[in-house]
Coordinates of C-alpha atoms in Angstrom, one line a residue:
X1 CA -15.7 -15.1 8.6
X2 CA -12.3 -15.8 7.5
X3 CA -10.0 -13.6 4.9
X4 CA -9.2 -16.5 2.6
X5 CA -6.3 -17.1 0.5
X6 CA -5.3 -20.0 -1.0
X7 CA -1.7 -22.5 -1.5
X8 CA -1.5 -24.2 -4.7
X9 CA 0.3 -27.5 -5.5
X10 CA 3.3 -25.8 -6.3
X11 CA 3.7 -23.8 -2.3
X12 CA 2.6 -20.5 -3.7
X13 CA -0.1 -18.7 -2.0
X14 CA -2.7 -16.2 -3.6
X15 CA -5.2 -13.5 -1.9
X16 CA -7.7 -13.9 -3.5
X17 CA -8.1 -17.3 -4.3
X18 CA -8.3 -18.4 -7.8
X19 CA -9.0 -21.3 -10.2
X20 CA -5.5 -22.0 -10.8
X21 CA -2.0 -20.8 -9.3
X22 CA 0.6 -18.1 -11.1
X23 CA 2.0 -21.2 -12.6
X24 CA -1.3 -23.0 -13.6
X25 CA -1.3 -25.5 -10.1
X26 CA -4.1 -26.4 -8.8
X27 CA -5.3 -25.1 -5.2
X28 CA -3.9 -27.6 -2.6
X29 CA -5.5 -25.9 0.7
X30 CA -7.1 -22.7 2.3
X31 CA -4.9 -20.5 4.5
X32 CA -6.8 -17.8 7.1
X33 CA -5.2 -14.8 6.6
X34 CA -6.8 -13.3 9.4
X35 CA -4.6 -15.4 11.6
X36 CA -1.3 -13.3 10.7
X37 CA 0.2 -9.7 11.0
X38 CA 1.1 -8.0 7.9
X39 CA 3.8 -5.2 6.9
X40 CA 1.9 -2.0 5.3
X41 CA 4.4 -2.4 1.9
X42 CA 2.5 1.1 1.0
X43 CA -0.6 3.2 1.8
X44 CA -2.9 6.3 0.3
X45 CA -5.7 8.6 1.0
X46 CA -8.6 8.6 -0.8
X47 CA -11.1 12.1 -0.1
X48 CA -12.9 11.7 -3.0
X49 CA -15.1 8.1 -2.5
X50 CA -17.5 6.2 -3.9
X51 CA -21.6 7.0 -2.3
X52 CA -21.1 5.0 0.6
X53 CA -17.7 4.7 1.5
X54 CA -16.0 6.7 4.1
X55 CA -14.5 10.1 3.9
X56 CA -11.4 10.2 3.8
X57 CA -10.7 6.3 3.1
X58 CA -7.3 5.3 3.7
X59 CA -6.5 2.2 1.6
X60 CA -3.2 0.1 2.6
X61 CA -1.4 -2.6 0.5
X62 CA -0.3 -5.0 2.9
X63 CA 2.2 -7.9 2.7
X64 CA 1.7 -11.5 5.1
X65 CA 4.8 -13.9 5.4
X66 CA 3.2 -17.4 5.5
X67 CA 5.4 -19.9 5.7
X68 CA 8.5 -18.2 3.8
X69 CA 5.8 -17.2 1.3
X70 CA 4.7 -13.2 0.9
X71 CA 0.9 -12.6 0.0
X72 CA -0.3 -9.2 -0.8
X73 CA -3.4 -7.9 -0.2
X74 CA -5.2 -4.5 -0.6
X75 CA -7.7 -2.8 2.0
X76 CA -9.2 -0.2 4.2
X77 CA -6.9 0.5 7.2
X78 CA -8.8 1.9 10.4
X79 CA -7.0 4.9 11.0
X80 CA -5.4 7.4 8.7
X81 CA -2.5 7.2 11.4
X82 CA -1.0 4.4 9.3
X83 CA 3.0 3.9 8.1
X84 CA 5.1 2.4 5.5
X85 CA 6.3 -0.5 7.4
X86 CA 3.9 -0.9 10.3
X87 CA 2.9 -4.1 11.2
X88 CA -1.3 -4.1 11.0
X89 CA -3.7 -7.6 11.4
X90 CA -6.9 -7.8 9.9
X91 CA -10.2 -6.7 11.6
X92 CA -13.7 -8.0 10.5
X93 CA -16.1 -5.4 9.9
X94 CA -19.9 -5.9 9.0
X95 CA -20.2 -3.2 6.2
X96 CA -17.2 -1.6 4.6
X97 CA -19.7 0.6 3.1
X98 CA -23.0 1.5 3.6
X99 CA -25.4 -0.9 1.8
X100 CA -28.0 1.3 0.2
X101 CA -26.1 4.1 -0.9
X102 CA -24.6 2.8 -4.0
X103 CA -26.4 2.0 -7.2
X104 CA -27.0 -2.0 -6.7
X105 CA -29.8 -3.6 -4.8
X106 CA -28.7 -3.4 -1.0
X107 CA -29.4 -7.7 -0.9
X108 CA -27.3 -8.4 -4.2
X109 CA -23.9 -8.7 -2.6
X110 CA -21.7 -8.9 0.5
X111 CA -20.6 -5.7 2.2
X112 CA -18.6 -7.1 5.3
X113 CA -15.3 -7.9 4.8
X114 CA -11.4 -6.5 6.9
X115 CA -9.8 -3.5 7.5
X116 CA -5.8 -3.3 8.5
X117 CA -5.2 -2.4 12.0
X118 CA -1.7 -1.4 13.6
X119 CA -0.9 -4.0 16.3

């Protein structure tokens, strides 16, 4: 599984992937972000979550550096033991929630996906 982003025409980079680039380019190439360390930019603590989601849920917003370019992305950390400015990398993890508790059919989407870890 890879945490996809993608570079458009034009060098800039987007998490997640889209049609078209900020400045309407089209996507050039795919980028693993799960191959680079990010910088926690800023974080929160969430106690009251959605059926299925962790209690408390820490949430970061995390910045990458690829190539001179920064890419933001937002996630679950693994730890509440998390700091502005830490340097985290993204972990796979098979269910960021658990599958039937929610209101959708437990088959009708995806619930793997990454969670920030300090390095």
């Amino acid at each position: 599984m890879t945490m996809e982003a993608i570079r458009y025409e034009d060098g800039s980079i987007s998490y997640p992937g889209h049609p078209r680039g900020p400045g309407g380019a089209e996507p050039a190439e795919t980028i693993d972000l799960s191959e680079y360390t990010a910088e926690v930019v800023t974080w929160t603590t969430s106690t009251a979550t959605p059926p299925g989601v962790r209690e408390p849920n820490t949430l970061a917003i995390v910045e990458f550096d690829v190539d001179g370019e920064s890419v933001r992305a937002i996630g679950q950390a693994t730890t509440d033991e998390i700091e502005t400015g830490d340097e985290v990398r993204p972990v796979y993890v098979e269910e960021l929630r658990e599958p039937g508790a929610g209101i959708r059919e437990s088959d009708s989407q995806e619930w793997d996906g990454y969670r920030f870890e300090p390095v």
